[in-house]
PDB file of C-alpha atoms and ligand atoms in Angstrom:
ATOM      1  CA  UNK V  77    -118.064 -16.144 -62.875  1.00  0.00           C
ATOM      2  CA  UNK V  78    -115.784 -13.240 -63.209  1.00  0.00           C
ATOM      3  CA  UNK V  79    -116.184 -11.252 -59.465  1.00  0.00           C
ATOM      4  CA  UNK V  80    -117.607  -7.056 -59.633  1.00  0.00           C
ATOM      5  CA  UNK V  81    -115.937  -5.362 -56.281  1.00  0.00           C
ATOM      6  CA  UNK V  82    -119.848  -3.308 -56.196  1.00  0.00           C
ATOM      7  CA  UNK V  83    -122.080  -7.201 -56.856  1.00  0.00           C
ATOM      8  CA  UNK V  84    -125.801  -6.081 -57.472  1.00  0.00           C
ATOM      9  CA  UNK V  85    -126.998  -8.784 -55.281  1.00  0.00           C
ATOM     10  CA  UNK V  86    -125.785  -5.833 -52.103  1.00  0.00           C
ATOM     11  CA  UNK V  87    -129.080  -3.197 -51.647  1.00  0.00           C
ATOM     12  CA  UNK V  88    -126.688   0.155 -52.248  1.00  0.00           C
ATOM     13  CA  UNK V  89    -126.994  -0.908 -55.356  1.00  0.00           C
ATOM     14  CA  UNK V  90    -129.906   0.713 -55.752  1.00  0.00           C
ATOM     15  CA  UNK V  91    -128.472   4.252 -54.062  1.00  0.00           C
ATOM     16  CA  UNK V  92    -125.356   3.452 -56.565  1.00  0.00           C
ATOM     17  CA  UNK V  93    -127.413   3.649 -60.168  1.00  0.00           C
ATOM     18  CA  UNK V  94    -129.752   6.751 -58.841  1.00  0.00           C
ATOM     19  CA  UNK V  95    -126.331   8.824 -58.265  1.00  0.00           C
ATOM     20  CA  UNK V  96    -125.110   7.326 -61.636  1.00  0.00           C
ATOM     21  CA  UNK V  97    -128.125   8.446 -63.405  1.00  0.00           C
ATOM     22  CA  UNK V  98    -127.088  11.688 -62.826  1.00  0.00           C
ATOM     23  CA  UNK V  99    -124.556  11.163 -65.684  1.00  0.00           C
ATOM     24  CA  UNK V 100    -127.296  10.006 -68.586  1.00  0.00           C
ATOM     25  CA  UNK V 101    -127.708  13.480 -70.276  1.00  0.00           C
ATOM     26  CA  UNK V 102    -123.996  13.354 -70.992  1.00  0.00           C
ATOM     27  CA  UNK V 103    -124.158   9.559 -72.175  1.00  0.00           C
ATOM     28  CA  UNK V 104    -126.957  10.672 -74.360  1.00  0.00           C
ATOM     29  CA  UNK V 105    -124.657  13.734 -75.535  1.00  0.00           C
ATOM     30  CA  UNK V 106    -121.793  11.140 -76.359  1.00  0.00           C
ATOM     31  CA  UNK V 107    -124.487   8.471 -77.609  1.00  0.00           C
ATOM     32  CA  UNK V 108    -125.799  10.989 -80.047  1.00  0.00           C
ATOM     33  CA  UNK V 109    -122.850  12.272 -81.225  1.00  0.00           C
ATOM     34  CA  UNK V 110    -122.133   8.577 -81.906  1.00  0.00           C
ATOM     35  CA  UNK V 111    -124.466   8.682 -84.076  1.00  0.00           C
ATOM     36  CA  UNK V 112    -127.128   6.562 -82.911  1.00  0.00           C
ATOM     37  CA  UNK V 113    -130.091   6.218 -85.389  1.00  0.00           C
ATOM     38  CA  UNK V 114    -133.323   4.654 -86.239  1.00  0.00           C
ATOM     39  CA  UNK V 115    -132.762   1.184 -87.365  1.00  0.00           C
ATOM     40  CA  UNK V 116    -129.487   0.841 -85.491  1.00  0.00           C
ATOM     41  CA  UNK V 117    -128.453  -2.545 -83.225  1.00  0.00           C
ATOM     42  CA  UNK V 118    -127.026  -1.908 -80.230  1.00  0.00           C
ATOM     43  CA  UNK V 119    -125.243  -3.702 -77.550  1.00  0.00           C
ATOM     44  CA  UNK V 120    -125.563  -1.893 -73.829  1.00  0.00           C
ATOM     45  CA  UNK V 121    -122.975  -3.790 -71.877  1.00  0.00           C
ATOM     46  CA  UNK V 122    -122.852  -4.079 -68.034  1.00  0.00           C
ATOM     47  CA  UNK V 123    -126.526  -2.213 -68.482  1.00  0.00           C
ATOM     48  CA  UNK V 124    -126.641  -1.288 -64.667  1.00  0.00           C
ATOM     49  CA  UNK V 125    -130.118  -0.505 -63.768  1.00  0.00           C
ATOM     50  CA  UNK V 126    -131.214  -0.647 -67.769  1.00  0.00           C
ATOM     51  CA  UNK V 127    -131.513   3.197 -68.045  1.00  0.00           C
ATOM     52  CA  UNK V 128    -128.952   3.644 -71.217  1.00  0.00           C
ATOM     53  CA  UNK V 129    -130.543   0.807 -72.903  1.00  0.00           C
ATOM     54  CA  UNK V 130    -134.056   1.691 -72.244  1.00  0.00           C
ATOM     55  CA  UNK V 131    -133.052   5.453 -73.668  1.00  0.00           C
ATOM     56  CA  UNK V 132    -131.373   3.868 -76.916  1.00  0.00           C
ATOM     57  CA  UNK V 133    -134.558   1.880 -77.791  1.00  0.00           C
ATOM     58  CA  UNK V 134    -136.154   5.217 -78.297  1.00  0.00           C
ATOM     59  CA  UNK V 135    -133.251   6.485 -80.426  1.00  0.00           C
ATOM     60  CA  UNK V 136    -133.037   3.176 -82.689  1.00  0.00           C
ATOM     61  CA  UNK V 137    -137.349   2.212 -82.804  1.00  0.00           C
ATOM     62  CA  UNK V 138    -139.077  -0.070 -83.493  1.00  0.00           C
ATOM     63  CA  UNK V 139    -136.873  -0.841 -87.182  1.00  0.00           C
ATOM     64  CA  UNK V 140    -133.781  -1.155 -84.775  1.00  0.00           C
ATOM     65  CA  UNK V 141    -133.083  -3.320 -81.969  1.00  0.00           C
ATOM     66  CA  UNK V 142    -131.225  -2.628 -78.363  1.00  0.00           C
ATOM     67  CA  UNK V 143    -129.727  -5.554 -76.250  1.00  0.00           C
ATOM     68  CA  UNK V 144    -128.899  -5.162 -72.706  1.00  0.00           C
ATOM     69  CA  UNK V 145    -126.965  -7.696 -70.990  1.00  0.00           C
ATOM     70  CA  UNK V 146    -125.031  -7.790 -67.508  1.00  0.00           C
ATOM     71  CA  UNK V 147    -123.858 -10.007 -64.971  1.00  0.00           C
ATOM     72  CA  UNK V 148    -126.564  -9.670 -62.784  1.00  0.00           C
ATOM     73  CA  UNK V 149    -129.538  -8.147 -64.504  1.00  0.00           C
ATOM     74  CA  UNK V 150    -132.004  -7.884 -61.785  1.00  0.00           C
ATOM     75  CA  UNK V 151    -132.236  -4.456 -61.356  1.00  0.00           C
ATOM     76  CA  UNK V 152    -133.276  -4.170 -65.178  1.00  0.00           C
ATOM     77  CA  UNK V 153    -137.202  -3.493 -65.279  1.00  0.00           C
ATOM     78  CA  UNK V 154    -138.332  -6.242 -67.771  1.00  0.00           C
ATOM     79  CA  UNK V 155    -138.184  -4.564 -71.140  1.00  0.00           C
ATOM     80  CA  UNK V 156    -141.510  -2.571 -72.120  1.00  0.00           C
ATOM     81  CA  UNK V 157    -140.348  -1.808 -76.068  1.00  0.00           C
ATOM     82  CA  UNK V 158    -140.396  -4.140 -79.261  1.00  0.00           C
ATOM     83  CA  UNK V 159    -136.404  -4.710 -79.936  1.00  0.00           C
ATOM     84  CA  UNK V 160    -135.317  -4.485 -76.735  1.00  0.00           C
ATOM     85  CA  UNK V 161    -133.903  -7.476 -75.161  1.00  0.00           C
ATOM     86  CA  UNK V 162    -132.271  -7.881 -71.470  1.00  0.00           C
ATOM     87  CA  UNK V 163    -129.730 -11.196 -70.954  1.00  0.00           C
ATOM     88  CA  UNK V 164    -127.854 -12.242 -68.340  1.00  0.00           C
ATOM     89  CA  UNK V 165    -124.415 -12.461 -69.958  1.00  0.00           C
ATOM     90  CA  UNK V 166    -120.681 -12.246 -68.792  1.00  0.00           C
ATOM     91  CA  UNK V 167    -118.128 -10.208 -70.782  1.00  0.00           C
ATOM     92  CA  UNK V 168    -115.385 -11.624 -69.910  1.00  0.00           C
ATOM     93  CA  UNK V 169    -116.086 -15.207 -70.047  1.00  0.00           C
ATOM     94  CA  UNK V 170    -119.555 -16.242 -72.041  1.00  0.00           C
ATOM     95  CA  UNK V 171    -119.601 -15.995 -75.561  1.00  0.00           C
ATOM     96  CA  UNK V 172    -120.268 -12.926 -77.596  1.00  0.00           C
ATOM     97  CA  UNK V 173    -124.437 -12.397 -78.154  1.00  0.00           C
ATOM     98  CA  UNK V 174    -123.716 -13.212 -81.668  1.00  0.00           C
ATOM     99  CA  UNK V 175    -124.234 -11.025 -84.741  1.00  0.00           C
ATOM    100  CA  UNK V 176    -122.532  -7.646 -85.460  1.00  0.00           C
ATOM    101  CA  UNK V 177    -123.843  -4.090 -84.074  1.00  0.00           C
ATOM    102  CA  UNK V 178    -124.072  -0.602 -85.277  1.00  0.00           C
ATOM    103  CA  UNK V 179    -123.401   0.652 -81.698  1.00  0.00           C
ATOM    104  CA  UNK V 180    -121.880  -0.787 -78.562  1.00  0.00           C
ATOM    105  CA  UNK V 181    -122.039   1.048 -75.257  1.00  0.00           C
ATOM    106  CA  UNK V 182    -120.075   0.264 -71.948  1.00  0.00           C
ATOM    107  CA  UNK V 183    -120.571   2.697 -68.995  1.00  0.00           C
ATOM    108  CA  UNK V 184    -118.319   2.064 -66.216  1.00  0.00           C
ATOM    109  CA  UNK V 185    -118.031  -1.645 -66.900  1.00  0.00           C
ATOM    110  CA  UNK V 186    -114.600  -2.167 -68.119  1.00  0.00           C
ATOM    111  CA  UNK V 187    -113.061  -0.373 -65.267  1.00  0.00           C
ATOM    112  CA  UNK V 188    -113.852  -3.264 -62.623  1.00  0.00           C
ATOM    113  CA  UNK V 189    -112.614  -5.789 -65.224  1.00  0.00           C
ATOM    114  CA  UNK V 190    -108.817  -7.014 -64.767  1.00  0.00           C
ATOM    115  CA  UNK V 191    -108.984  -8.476 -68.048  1.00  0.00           C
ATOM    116  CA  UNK V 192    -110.311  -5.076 -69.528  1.00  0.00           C
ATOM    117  CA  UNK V 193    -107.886  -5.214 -72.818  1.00  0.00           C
ATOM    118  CA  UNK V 194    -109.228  -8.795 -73.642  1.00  0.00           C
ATOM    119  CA  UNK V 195    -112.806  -7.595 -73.492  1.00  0.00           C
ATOM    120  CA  UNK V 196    -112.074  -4.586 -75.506  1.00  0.00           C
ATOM    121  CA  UNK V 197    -110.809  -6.254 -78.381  1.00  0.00           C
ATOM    122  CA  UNK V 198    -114.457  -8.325 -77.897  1.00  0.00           C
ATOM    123  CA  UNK V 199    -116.359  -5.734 -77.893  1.00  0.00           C
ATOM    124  CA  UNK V 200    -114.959  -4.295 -81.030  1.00  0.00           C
ATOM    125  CA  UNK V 201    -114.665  -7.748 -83.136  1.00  0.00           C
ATOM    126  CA  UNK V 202    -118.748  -7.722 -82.191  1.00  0.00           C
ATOM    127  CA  UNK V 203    -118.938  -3.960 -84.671  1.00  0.00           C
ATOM    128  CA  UNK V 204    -119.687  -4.098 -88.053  1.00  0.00           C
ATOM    129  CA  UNK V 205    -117.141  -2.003 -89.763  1.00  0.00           C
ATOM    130  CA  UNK V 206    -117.988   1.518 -89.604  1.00  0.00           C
ATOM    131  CA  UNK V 207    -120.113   0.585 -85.897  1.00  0.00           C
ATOM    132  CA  UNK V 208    -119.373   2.715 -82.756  1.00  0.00           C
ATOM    133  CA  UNK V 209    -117.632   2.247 -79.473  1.00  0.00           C
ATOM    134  CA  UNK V 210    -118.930   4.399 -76.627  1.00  0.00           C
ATOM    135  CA  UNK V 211    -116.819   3.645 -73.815  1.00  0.00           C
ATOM    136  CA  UNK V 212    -117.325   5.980 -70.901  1.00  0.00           C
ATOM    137  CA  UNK V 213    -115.100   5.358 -67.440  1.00  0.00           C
ATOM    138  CA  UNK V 214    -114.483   7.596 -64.462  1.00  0.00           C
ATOM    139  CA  UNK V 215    -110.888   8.949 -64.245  1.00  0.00           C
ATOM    140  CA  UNK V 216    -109.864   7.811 -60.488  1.00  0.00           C
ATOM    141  CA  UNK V 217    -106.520   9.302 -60.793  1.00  0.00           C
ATOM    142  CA  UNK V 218    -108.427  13.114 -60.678  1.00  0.00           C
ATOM    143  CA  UNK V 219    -108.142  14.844 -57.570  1.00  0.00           C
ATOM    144  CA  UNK V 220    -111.708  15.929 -56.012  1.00  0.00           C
ATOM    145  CA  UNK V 221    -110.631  18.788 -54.590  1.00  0.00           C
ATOM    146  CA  UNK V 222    -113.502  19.478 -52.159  1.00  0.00           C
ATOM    147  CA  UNK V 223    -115.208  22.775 -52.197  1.00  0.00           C
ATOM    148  CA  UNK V 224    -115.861  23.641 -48.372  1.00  0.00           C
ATOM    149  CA  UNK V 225    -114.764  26.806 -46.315  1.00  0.00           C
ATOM    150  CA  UNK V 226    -114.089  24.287 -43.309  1.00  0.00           C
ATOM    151  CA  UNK V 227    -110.738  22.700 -43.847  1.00  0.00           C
ATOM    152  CA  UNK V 228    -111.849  19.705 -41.593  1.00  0.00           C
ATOM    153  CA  UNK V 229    -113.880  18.880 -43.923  1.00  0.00           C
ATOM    154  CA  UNK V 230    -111.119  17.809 -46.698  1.00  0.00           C
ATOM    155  CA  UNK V 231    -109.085  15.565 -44.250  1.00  0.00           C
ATOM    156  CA  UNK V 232    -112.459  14.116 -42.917  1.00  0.00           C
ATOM    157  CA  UNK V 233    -113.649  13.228 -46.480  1.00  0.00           C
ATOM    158  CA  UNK V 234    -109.395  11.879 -47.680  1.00  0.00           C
ATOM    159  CA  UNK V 235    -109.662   9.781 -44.967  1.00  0.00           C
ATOM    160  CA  UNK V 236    -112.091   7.390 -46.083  1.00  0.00           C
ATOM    161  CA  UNK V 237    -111.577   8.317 -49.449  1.00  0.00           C
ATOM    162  CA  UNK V 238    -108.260   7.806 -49.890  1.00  0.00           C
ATOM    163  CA  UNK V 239    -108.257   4.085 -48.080  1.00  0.00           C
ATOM    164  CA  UNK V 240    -110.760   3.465 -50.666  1.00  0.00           C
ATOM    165  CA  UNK V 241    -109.120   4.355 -53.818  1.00  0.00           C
ATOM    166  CA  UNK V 242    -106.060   1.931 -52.362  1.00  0.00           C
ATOM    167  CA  UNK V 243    -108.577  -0.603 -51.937  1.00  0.00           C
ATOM    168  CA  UNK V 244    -110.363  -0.572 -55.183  1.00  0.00           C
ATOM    169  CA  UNK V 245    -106.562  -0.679 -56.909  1.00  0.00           C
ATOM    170  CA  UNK V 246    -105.644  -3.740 -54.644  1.00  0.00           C
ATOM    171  CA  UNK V 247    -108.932  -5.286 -56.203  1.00  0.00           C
ATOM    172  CA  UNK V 248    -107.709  -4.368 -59.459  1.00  0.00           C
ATOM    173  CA  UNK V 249    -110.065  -2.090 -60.601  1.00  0.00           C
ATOM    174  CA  UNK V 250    -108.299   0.122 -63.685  1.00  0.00           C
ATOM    175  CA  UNK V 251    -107.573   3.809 -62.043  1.00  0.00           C
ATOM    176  CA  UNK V 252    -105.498   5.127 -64.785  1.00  0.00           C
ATOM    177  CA  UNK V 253    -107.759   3.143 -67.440  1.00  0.00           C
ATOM    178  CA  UNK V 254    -109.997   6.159 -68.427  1.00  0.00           C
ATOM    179  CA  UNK V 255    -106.906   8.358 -68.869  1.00  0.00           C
ATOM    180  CA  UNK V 256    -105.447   6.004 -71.226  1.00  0.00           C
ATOM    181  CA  UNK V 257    -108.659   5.291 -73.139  1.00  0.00           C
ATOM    182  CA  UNK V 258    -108.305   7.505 -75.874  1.00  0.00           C
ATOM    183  CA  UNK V 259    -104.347   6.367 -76.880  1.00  0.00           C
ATOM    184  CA  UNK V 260    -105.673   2.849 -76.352  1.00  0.00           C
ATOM    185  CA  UNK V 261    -108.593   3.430 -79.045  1.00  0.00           C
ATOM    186  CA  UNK V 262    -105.980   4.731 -81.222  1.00  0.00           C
ATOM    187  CA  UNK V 263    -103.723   2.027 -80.781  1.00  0.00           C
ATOM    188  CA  UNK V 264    -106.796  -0.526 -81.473  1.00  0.00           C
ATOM    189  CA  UNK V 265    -107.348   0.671 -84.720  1.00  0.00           C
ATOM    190  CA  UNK V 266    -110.491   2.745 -84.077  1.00  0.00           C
ATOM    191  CA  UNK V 267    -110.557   5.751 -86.467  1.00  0.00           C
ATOM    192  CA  UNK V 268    -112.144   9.302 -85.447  1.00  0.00           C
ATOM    193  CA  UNK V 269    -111.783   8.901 -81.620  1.00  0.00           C
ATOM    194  CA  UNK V 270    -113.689  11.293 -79.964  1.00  0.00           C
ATOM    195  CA  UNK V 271    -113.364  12.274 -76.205  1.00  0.00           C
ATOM    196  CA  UNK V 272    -115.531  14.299 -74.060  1.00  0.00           C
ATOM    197  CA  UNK V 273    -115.005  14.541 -70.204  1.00  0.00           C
ATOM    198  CA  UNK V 274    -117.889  15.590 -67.373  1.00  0.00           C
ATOM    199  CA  UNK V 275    -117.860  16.641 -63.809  1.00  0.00           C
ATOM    200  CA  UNK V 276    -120.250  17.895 -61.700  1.00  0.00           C
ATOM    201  CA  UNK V 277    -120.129  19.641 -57.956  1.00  0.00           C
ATOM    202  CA  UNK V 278    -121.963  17.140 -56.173  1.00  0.00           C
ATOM    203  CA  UNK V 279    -123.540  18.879 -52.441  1.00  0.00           C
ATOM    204  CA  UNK V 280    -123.975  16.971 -49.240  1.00  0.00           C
ATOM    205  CA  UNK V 281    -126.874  16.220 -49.140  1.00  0.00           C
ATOM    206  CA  UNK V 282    -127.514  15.305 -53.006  1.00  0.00           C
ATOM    207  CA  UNK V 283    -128.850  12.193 -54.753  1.00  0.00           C
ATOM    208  CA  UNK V 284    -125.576  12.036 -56.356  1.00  0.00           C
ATOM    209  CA  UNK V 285    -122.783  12.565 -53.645  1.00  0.00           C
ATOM    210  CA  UNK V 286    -124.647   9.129 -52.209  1.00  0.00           C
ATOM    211  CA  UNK V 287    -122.425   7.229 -54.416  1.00  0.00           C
ATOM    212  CA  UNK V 288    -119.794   7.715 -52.010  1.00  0.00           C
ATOM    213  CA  UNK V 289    -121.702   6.631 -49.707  1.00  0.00           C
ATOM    214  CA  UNK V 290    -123.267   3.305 -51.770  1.00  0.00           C
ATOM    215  CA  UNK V 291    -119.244   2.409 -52.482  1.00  0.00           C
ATOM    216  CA  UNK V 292    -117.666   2.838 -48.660  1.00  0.00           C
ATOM    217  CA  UNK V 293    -120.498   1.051 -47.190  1.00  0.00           C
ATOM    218  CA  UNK V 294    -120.236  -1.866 -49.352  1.00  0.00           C
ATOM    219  CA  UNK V 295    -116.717  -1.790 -48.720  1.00  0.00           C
ATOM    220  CA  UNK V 296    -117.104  -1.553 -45.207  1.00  0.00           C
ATOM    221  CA  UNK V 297    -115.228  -4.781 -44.205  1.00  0.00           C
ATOM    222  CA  UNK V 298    -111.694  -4.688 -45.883  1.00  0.00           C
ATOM    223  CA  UNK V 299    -111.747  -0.811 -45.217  1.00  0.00           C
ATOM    224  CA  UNK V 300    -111.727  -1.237 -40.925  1.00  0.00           C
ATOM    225  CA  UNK V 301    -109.276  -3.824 -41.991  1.00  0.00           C
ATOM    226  CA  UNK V 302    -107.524  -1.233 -43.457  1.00  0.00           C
ATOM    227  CA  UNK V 303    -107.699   0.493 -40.453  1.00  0.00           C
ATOM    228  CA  UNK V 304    -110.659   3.057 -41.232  1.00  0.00           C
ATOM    229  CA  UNK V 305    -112.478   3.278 -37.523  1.00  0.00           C
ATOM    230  CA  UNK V 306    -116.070   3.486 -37.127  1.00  0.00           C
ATOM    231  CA  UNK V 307    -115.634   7.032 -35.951  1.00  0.00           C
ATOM    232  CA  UNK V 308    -113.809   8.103 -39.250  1.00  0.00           C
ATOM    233  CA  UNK V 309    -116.689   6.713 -40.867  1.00  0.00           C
ATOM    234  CA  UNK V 310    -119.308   7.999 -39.028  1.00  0.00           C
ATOM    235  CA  UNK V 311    -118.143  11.499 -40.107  1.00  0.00           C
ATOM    236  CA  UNK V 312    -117.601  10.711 -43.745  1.00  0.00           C
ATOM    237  CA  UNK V 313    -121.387  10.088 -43.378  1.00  0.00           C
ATOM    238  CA  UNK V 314    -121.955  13.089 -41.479  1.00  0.00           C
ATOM    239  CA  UNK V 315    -120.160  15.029 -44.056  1.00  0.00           C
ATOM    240  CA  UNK V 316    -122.045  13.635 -47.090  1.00  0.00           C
ATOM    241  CA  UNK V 317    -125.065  15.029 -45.454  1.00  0.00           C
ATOM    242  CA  UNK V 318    -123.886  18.453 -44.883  1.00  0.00           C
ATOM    243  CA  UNK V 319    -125.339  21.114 -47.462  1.00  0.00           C
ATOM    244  CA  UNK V 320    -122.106  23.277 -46.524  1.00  0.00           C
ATOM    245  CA  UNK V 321    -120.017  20.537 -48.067  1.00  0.00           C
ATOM    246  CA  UNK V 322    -119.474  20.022 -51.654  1.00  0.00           C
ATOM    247  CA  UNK V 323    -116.737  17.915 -53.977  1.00  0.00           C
ATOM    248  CA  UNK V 324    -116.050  17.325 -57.663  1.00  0.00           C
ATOM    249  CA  UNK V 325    -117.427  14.381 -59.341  1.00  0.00           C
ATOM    250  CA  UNK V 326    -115.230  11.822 -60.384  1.00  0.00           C
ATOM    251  CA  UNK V 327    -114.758  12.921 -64.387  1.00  0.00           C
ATOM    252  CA  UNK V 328    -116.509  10.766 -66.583  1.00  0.00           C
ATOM    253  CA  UNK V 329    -114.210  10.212 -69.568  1.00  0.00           C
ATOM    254  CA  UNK V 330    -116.448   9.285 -72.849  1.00  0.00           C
ATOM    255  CA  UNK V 331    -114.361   7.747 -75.586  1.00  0.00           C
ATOM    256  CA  UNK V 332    -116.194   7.107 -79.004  1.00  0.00           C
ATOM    257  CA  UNK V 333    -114.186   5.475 -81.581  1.00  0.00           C
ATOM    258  CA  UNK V 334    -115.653   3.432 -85.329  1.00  0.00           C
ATOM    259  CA  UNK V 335    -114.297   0.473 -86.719  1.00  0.00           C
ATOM    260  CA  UNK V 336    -112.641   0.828 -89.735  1.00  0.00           C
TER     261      UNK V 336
HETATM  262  C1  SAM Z  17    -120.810   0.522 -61.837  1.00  0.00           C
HETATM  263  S1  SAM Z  17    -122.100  -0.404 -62.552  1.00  0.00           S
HETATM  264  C2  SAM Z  17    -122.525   0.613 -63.962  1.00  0.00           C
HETATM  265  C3  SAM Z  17    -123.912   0.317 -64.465  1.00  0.00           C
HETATM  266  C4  SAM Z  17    -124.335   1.142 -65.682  1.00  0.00           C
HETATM  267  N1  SAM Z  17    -123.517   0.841 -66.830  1.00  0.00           N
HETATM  268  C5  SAM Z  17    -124.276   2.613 -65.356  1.00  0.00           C
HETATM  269  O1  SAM Z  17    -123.328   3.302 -65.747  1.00  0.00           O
HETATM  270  O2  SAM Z  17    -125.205   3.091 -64.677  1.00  0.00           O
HETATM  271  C6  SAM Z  17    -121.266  -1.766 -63.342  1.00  0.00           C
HETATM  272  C7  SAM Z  17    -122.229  -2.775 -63.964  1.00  0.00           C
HETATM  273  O3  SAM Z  17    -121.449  -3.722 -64.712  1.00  0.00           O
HETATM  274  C8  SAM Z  17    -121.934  -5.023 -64.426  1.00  0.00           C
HETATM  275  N2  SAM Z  17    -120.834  -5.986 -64.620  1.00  0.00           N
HETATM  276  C9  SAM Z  17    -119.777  -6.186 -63.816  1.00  0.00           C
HETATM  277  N3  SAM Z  17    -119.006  -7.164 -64.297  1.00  0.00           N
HETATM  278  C10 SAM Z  17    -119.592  -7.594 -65.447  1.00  0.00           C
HETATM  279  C11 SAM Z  17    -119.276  -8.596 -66.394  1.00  0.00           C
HETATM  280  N4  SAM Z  17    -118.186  -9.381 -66.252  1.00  0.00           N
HETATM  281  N5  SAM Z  17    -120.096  -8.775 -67.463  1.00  0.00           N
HETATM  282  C12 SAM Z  17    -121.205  -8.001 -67.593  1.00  0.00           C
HETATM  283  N6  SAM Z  17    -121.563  -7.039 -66.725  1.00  0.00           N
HETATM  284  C13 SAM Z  17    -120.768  -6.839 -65.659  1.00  0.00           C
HETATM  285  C14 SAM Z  17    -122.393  -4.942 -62.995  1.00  0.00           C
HETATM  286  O4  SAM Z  17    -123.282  -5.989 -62.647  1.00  0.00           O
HETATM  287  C15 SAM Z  17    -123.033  -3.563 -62.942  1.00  0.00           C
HETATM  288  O5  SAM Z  17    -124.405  -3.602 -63.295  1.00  0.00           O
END
């Protein structure tokens, strides 16, 4: 089974999709612009907690038809809608779900796959021509610049931070992969690429700013290997909690492309 650096089975998971929920209005934007429509089938790959795909079964109703498949799919509530389906399924390795779609959506998925070209080209040969590629991937390369009057507060948060961003490149997880998205749809053929880009100022103390917190503390291990002590920790925490604190969201990068 291909390994995720974040595995579902770990109970930040949870903390992990509420901060990423934050970013479904500007999925939807990207999702609509896409063109999603009544009657449409849809693919929702790496489906996370099932939010995305429970949103496009409204779009497409009950004439169209949404799958949702991931890894590990057990944070996906057991689907409540005719035409939507939830599956257990592996990008990378299992075979494709069959059929063609008018719409296939990937939210952060690609960027924890090493093999991330080889499931692109999958994920396209599953469109019908003229079907839609949402792709959506935070740019990792983007400084965060934290907002804060206290300039403690930048070298507290870069030194977890930064350890972490080494760590998630040793694991091979694609930091300059959203930045090249768009040349890479281009180069794949996909006709009227489309790219839209969101941050947001995420506070301490905020749902959101948890994700930080969700990622370190699953990474816990191999980052005091890395030589991250428990009291450099401790006040990333600290920080994360402190209203008087704030820092730039990673940028989600939405890339929307049709098969010619
Ligand atoms: C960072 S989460 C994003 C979840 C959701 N797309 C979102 O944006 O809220 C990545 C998701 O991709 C899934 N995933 C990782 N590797 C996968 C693979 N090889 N095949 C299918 N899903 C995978 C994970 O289980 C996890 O649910």
């Amino acid at each position: 089974m291909t390994q995720y650096v974040f595995d579902n089975a770990d109970t930040r998971t949870k903390t992990r999709f509420a901060a990423l929920a934050a970013f479904d209005p500007a999925s939807h934007v990207a999702l609509t612009a896409a063109g999603v429509a009544p009657g449409w089938t849809c693919w929702e790959v790496g489906g996370g907690d099932g939010s995305i795909g429970h949103w496009l079964s409204e779009q497409v109703g009950v004439g169209g038809s949404v799958l949702v498949t991931d890894i590990d799919p057990r944070w996906i509530p057991v689907p409540d809608r005719p035409g939507l389906t939830v599956r257990r399924h592996d990008v990378v390795t299992d075979e494709l779900p069959g059929g063609t779609f008018d719409l296939i959506h990937a939210r952060l998925v690609l960027i924890h796959l090493p093999d991330r070209q080889a499931v692109l080209d999958r994920l396209i040969s599953a469109l019908k021509p003229g079907g839609r590629l949402v792709v959506e991937e935070f740019d990792l390369r983007h400084p965060l610049t934290p907002r804060t009057a206290d300039p403690h507060h930048v070298a507290t948060f870069d030194a977890v931070h930064a350890p972490l961003l080494r760590l998630l490149e040793s694991r091979r997880v694609g930091a300059t992969w959203a930045g090249a998205l768009p040349d890479t749809f281009v180069a794949r053929g996909l006709q009227d690429v489309r790219v839209d880009t969101t941050t947001a100022l995420w506070r301490g103390g905020s749902e959101e700013i948890q994700l930080h917190r969700a990622n370190v503390e699953q990474l816990a291990e191999p980052l005091a290997a890395a030589g991250v002590s428990p009291q450099t920790l401790a006040a990333f925490y600290a920080l994360l909690e402190d209203p008087s604190f704030a820092v730039w969201s990673y940028p989600l990068v939405s890339v929307t492309g049709t098969r010619g």
